PDB file of C-alpha atoms in Angstrom:
ATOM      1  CA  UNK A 194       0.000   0.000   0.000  1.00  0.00           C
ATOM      2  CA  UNK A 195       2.972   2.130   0.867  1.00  0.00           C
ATOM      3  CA  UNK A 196       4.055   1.765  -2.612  1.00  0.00           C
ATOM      4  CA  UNK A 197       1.510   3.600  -4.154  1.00  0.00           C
ATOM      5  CA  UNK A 198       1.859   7.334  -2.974  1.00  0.00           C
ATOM      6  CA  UNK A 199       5.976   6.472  -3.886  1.00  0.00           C
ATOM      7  CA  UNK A 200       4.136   5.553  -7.257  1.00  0.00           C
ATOM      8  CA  UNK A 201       1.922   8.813  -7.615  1.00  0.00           C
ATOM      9  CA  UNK A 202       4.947  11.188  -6.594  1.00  0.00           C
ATOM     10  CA  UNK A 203       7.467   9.490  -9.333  1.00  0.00           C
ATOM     11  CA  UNK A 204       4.595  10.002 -12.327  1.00  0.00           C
ATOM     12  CA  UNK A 205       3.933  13.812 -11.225  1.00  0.00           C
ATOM     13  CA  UNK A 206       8.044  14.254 -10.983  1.00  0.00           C
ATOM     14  CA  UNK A 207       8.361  13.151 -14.200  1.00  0.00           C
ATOM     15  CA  UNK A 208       5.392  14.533 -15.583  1.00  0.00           C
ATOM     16  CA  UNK A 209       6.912  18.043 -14.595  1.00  0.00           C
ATOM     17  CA  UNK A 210       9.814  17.314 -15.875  1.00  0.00           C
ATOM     18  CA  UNK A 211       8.591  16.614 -19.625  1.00  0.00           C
ATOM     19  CA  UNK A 212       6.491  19.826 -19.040  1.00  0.00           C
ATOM     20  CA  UNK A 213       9.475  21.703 -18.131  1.00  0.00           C
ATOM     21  CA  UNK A 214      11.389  20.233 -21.237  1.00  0.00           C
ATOM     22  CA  UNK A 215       9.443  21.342 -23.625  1.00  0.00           C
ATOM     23  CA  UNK A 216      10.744  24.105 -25.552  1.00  0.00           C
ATOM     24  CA  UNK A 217       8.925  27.973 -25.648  1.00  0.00           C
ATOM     25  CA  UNK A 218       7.053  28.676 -28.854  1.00  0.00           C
ATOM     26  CA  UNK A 219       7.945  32.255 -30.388  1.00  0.00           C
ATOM     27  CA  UNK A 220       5.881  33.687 -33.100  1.00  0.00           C
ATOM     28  CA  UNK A 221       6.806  36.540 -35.229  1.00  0.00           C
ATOM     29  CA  UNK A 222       4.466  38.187 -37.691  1.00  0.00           C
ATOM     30  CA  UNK A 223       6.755  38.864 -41.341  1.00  0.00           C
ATOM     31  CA  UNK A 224       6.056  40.833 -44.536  1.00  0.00           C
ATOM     32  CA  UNK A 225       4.083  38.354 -46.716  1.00  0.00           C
ATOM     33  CA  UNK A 226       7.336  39.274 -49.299  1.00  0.00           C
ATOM     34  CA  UNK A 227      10.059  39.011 -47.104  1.00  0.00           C
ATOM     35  CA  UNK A 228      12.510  35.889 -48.371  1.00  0.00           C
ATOM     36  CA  UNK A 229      12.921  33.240 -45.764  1.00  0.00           C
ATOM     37  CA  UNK A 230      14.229  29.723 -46.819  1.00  0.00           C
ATOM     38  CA  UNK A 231      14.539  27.146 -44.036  1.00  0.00           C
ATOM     39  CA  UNK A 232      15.065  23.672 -45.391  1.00  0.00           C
ATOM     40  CA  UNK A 233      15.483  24.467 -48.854  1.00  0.00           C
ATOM     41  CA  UNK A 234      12.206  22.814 -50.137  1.00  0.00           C
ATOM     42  CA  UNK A 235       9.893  24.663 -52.416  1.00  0.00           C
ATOM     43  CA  UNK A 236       8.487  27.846 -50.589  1.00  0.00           C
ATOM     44  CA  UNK A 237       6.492  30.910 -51.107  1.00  0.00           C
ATOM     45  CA  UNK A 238       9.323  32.773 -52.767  1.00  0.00           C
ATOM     46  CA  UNK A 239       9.916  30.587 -55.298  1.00  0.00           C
ATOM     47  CA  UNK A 240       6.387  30.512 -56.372  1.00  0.00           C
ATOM     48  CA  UNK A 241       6.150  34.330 -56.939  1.00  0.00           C
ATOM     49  CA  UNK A 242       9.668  34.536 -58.413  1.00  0.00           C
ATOM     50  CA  UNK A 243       8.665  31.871 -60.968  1.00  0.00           C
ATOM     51  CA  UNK A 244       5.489  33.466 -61.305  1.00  0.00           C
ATOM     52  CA  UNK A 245       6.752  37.278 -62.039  1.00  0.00           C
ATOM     53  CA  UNK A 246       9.572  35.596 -64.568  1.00  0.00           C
ATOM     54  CA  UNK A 247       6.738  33.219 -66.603  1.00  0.00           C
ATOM     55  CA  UNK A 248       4.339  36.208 -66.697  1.00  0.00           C
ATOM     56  CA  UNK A 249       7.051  38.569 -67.751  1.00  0.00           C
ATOM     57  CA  UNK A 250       8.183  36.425 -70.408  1.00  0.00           C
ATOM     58  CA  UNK A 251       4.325  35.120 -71.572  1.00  0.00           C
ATOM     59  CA  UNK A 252       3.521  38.602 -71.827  1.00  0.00           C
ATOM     60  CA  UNK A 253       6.743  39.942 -73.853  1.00  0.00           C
ATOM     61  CA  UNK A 254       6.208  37.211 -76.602  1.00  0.00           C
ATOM     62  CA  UNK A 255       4.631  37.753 -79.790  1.00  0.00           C
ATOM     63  CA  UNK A 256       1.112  35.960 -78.686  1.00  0.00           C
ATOM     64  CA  UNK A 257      -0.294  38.929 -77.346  1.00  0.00           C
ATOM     65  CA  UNK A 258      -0.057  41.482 -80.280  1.00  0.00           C
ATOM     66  CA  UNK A 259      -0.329  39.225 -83.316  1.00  0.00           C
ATOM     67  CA  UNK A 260      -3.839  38.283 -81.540  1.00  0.00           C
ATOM     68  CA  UNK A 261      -4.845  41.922 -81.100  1.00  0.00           C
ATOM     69  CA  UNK A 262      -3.907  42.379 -84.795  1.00  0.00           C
ATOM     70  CA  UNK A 263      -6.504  39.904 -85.721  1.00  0.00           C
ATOM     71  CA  UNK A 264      -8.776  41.066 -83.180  1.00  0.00           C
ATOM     72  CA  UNK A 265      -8.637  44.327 -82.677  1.00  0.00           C
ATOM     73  CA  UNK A 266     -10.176  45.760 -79.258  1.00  0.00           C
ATOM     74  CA  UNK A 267     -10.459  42.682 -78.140  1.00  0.00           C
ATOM     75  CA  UNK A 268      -7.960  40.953 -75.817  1.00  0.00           C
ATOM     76  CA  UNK A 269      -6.575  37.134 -75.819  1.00  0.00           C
ATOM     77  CA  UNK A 270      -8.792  34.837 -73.162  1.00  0.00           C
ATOM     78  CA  UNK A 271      -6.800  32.444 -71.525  1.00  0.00           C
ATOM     79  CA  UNK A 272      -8.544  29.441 -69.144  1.00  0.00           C
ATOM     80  CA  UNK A 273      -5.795  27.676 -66.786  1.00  0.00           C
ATOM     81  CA  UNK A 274      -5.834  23.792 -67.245  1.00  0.00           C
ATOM     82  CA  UNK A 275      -3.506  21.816 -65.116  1.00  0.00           C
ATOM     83  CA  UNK A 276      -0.080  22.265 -63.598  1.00  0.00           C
ATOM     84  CA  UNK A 277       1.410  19.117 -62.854  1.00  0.00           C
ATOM     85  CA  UNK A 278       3.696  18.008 -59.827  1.00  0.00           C
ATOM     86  CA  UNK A 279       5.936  16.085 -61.691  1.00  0.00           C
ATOM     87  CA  UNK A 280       8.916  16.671 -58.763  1.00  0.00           C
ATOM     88  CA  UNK A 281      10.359  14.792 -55.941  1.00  0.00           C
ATOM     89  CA  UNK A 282       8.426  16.550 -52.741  1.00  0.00           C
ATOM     90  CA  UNK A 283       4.954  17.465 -52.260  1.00  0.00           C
ATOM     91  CA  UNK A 284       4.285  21.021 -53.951  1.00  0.00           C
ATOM     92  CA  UNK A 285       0.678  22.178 -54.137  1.00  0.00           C
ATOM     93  CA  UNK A 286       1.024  23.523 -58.067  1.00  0.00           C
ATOM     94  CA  UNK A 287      -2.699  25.106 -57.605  1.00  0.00           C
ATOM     95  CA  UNK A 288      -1.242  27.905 -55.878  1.00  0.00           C
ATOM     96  CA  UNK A 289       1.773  28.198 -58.084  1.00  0.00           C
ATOM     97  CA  UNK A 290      -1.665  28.056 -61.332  1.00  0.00           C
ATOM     98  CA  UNK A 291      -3.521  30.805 -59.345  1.00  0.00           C
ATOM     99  CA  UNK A 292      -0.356  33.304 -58.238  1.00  0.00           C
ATOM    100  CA  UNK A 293       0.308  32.955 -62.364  1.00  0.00           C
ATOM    101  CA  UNK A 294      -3.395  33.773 -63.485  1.00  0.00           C
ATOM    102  CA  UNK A 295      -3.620  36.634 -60.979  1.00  0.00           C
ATOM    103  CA  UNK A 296      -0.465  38.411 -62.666  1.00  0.00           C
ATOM    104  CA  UNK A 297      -2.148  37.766 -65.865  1.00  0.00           C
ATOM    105  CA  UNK A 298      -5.054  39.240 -65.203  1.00  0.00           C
ATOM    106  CA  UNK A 299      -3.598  42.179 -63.410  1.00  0.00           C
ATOM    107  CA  UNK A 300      -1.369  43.043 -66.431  1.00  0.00           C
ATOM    108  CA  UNK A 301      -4.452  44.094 -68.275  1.00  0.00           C
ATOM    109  CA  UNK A 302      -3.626  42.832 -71.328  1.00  0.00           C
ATOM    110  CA  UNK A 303      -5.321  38.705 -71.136  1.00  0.00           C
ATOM    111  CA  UNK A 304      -8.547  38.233 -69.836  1.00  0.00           C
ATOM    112  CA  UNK A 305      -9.233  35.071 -68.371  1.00  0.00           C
ATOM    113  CA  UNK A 306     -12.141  32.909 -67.884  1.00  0.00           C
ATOM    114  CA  UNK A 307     -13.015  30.273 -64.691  1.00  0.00           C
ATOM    115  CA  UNK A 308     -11.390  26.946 -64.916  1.00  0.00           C
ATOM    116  CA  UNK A 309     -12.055  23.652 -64.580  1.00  0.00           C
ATOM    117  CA  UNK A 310     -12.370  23.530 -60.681  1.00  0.00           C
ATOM    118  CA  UNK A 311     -14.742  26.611 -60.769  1.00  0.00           C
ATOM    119  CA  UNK A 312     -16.732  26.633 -64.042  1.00  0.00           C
ATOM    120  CA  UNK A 313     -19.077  23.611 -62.981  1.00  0.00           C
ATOM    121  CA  UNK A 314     -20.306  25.649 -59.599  1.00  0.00           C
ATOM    122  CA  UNK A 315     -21.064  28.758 -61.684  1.00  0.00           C
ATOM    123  CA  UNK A 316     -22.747  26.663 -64.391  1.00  0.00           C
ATOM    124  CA  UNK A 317     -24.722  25.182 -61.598  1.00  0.00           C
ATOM    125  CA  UNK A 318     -25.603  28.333 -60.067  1.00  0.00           C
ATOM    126  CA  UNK A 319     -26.892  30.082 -63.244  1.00  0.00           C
ATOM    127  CA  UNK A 320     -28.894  26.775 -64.294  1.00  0.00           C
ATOM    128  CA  UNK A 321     -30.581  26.966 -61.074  1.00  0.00           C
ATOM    129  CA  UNK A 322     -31.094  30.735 -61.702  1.00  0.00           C
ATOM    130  CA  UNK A 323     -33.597  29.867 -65.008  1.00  0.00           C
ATOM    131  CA  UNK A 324     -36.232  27.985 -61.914  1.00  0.00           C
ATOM    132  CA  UNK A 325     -35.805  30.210 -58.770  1.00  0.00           C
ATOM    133  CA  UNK A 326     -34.139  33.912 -60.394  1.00  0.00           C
ATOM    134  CA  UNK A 327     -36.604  36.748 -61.364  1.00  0.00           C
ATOM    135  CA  UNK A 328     -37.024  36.705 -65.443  1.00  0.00           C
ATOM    136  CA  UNK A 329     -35.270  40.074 -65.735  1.00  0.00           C
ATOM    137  CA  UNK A 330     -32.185  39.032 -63.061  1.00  0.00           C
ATOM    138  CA  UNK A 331     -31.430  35.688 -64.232  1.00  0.00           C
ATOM    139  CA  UNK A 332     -28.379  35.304 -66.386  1.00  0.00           C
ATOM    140  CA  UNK A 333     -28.945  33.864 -69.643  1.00  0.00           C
ATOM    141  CA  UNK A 334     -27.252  30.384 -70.968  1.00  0.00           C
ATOM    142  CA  UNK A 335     -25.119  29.969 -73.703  1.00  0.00           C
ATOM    143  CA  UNK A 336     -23.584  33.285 -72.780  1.00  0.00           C
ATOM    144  CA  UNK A 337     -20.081  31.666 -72.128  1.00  0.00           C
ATOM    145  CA  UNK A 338     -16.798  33.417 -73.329  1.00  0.00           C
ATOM    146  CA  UNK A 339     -14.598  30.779 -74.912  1.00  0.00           C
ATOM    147  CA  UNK A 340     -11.317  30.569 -74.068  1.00  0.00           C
ATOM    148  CA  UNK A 341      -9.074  31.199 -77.024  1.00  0.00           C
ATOM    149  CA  UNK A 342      -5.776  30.020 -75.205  1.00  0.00           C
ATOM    150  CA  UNK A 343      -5.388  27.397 -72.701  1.00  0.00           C
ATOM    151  CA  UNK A 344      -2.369  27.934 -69.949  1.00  0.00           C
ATOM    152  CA  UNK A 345      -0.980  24.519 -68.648  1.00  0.00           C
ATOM    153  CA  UNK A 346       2.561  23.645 -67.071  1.00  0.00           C
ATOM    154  CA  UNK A 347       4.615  21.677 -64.890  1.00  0.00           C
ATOM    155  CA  UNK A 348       7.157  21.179 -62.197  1.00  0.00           C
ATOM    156  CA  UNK A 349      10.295  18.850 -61.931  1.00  0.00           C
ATOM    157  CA  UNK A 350      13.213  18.683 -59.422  1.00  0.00           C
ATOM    158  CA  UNK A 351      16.924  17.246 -59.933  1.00  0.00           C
ATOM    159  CA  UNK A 352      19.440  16.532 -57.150  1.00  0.00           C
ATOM    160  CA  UNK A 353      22.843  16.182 -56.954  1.00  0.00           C
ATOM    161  CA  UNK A 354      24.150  15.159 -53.536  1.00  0.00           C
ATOM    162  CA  UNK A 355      27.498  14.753 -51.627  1.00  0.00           C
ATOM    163  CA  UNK A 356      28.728  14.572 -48.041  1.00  0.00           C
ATOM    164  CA  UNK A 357      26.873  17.200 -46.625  1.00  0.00           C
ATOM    165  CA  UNK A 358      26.200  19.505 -49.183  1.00  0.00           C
ATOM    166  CA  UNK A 359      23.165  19.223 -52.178  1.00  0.00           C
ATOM    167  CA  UNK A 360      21.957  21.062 -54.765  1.00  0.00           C
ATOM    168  CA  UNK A 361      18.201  21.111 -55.380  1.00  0.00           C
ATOM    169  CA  UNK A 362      17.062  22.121 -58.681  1.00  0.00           C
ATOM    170  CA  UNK A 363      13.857  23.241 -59.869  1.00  0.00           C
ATOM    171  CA  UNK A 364      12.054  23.735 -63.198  1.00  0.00           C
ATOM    172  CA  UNK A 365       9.435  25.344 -63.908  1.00  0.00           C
ATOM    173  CA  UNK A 366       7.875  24.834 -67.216  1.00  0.00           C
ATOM    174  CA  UNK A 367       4.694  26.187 -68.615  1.00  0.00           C
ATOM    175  CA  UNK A 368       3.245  26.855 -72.010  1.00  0.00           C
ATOM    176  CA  UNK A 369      -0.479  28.561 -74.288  1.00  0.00           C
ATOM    177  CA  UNK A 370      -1.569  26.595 -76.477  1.00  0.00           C
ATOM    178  CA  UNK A 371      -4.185  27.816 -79.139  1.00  0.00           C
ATOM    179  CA  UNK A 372      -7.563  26.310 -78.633  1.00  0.00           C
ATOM    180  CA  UNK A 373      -8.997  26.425 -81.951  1.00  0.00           C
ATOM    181  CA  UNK A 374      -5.243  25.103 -83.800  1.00  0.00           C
ATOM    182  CA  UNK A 375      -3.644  23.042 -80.749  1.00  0.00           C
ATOM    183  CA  UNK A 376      -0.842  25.280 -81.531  1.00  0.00           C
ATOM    184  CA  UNK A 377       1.734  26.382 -78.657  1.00  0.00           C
ATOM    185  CA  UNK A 378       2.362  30.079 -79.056  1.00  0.00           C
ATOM    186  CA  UNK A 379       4.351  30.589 -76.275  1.00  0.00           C
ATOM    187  CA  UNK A 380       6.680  27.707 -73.906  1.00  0.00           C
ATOM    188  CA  UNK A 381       8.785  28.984 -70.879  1.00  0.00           C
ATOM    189  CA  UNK A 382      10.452  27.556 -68.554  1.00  0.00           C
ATOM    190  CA  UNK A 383      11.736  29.195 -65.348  1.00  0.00           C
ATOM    191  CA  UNK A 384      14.786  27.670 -63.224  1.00  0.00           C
ATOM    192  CA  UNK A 385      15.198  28.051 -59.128  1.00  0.00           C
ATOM    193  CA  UNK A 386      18.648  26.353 -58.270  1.00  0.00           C
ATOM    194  CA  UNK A 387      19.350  25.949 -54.205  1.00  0.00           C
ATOM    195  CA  UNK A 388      22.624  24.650 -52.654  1.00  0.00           C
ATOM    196  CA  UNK A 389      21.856  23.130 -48.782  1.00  0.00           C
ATOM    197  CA  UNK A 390      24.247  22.582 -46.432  1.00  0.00           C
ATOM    198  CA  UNK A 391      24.384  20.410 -43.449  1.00  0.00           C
ATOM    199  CA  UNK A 392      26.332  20.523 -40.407  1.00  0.00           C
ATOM    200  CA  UNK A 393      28.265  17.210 -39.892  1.00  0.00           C
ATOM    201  CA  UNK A 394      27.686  17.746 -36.186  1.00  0.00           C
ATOM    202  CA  UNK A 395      24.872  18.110 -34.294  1.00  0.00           C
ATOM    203  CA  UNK A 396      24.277  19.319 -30.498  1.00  0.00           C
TER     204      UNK A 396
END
């Protein structure tokens, strides 16, 4: 019987101790743009750099004005189809898709039109609108904009380890391809290169 309050006081010793083991949390707020890389993995700066670079070049190629020549007043509408993850870690390429359509469409000069992940909702919605919409608020079908370019790309890693030391490699590829022709006016490709070191020792 004596053994049990010996019992009780070892558990809450120890249980205090783990407590007092475990390390503080600190949290500092950052500038959504400031450039932090801590285990040299794929990141938020990488996705905007390769996003400003493909934009930049997309928009400086040919595409653009040889389409407003044909068109004139009118400007080239672009739908986003898929960006595959075609690396070694787990990168989420709808963000890297989305940061890439919303430089597009702030440039002014490409409109773009919902893609595949969003155009079924709003279809849904504006069916639904022809039963329970007033007659003079509903929004017609067969109103669509088609897409005269469709924006799809890719991302692959390589690595080149030794000792301690790698270098990660990443390429960013992406490409418009003409609807109507299924010819590619524009292909890019944008490159982030990262050397990671590790200490041989460890305290």
């Amino acid at each position: 019987m004596k053994r049990i309050p010996l019992l009780l006081l070892l558990v809450a010793l120890l249980t205090g101790l783990l407590i007092s083991c475990q390390s503080a949390v600190s949290v500092n707020r950052l500038s959504a743009d400031t450039d932090i890389d801590l285990s040299g993995n794929w990141n938020d700066t990488d996705i905007r750099l390769v996003a400003q670079a493909l934009v930049e070049s997309s928009l400086s190629s040919p595409w653009v004005n040889q389409f407003k020549m044909k068109n004139p007043g009118k400007n080239p509408v672009v739908i986003v189809g898929t960006f595959m993850n075609r690396s070694s870690e787990h990168i989420d390429t709808s963000i890297i898709a989305k940061r890439y359509e919303m430089e597009l469409v702030n440039s002014g000069k490409v409109d773009m039109v919902a893609d595949q992940n969003f155009r079924a909702s709003v279809r849904d919605e504006r069916e639904e609108q022809q039963y329970f919409a007033s007659e003079d608020t509903a929004k017609a079908l067969g109103k669509e904009i088609g897409a005269d370019y469709l924006l799809q790309g890719a991302v692959r890693t390589n690595l080149d380890q030794s000792g301690g030391s790698m270098v990660r490699t990443y390429y960013v590829s992406a490409e418009l391809i003409d609807i109507e022709t299924n010819r590619k006016v524009w292909v890019g490709e944008e490159t982030i290169k990262k050397l990671i070191k590790q200490s041989k020792f460890k305290f």
